[in-house]
Short mmCIF file of C-alpha atoms in Angstrom, two decimals:
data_model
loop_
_atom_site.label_atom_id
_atom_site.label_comp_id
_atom_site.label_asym_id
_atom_site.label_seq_id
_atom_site.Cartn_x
_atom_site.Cartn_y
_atom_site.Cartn_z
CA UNK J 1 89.22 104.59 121.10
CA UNK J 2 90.34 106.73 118.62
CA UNK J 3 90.12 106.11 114.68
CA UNK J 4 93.69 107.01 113.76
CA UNK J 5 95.10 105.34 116.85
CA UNK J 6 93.41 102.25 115.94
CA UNK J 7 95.12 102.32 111.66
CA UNK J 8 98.31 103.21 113.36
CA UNK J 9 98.18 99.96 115.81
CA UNK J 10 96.79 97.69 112.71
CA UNK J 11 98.39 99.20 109.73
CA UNK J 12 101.38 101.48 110.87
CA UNK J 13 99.67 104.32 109.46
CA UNK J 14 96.58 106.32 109.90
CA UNK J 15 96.13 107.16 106.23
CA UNK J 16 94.87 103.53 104.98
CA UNK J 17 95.43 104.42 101.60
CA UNK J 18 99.53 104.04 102.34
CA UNK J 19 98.81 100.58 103.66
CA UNK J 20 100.66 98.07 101.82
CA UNK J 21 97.18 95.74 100.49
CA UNK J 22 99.20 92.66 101.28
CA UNK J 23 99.03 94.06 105.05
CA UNK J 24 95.67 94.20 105.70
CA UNK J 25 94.85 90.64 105.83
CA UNK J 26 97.27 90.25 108.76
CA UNK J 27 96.27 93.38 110.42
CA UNK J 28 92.63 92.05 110.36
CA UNK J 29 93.21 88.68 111.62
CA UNK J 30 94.98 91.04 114.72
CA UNK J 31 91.98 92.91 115.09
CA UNK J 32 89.21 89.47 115.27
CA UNK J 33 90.97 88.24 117.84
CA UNK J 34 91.25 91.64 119.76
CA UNK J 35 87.71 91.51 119.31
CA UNK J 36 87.32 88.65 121.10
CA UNK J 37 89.56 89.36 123.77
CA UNK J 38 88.77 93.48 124.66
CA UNK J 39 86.02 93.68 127.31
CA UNK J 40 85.51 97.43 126.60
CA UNK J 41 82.22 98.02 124.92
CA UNK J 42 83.59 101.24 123.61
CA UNK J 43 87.12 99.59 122.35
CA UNK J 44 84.94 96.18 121.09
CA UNK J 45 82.34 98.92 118.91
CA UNK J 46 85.49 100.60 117.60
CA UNK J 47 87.21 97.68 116.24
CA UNK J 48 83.73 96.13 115.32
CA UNK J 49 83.76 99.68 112.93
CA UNK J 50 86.78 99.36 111.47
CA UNK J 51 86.45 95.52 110.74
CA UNK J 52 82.99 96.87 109.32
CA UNK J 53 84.59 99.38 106.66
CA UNK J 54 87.29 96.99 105.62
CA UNK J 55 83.94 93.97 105.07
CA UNK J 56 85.52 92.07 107.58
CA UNK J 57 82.91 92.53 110.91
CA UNK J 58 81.48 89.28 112.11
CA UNK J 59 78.07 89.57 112.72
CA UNK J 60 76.15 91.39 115.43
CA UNK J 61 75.26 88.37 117.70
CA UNK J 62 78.43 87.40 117.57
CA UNK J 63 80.08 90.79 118.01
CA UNK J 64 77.98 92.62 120.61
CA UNK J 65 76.11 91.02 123.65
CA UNK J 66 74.06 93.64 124.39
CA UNK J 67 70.45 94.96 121.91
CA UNK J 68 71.71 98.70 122.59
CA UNK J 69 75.17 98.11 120.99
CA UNK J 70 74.04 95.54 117.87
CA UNK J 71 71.29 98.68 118.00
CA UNK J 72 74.03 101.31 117.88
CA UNK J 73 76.14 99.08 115.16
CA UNK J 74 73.10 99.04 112.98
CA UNK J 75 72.64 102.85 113.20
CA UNK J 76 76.83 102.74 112.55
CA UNK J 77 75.87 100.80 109.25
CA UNK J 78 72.80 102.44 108.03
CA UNK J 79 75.42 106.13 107.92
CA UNK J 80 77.99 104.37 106.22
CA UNK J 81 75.34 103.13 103.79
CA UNK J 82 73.98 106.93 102.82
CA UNK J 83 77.70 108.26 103.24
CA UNK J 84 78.39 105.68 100.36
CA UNK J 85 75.09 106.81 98.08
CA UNK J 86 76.04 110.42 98.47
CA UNK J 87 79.51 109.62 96.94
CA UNK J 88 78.33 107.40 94.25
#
């Protein structure tokens, strides 16, 4: 599932910085319960991303089933960790 496809189902945009902030709560209530519902590992660790950048991911055990995709999702966390260092 793509990135921008995903913003522009959620938020109506793929540049999140255009979202309206009052938006996003909405739009990530939309996406938990998607979540819950897709059966897709590749659609379920796509929204698990995005829920991740915007701090609202549940938790691994509760996300992902399967060690190789918590395993993946920590890998996914650990980049966006030393992509944030490298900005700061």
């Amino acid at each position: 599932m793509d990135m921008d496809n995903l913003l522009r189902r959620y938020f109506g945009s793929d540049d999140l910085a255009q979202v309206n902030a009052a938006a996003i709560p909405a739009a990530t209530e939309r996406m938990l319960v998607d979540l819950g519902l897709k059966k897709d590992p590749a659609e379920r660790f796509a929204l698990w991303s995005l829920l991740y950048m915007l701090g609202s991911a549940p938790d691994l055990d509760v996300a992902f089933e399967d060690e190789a995709d918590r395993e993946a999702a920590r890998n996914f966390m650990d980049l966006m960790i030393k992509a944030q260092q490298q900005q700061e």
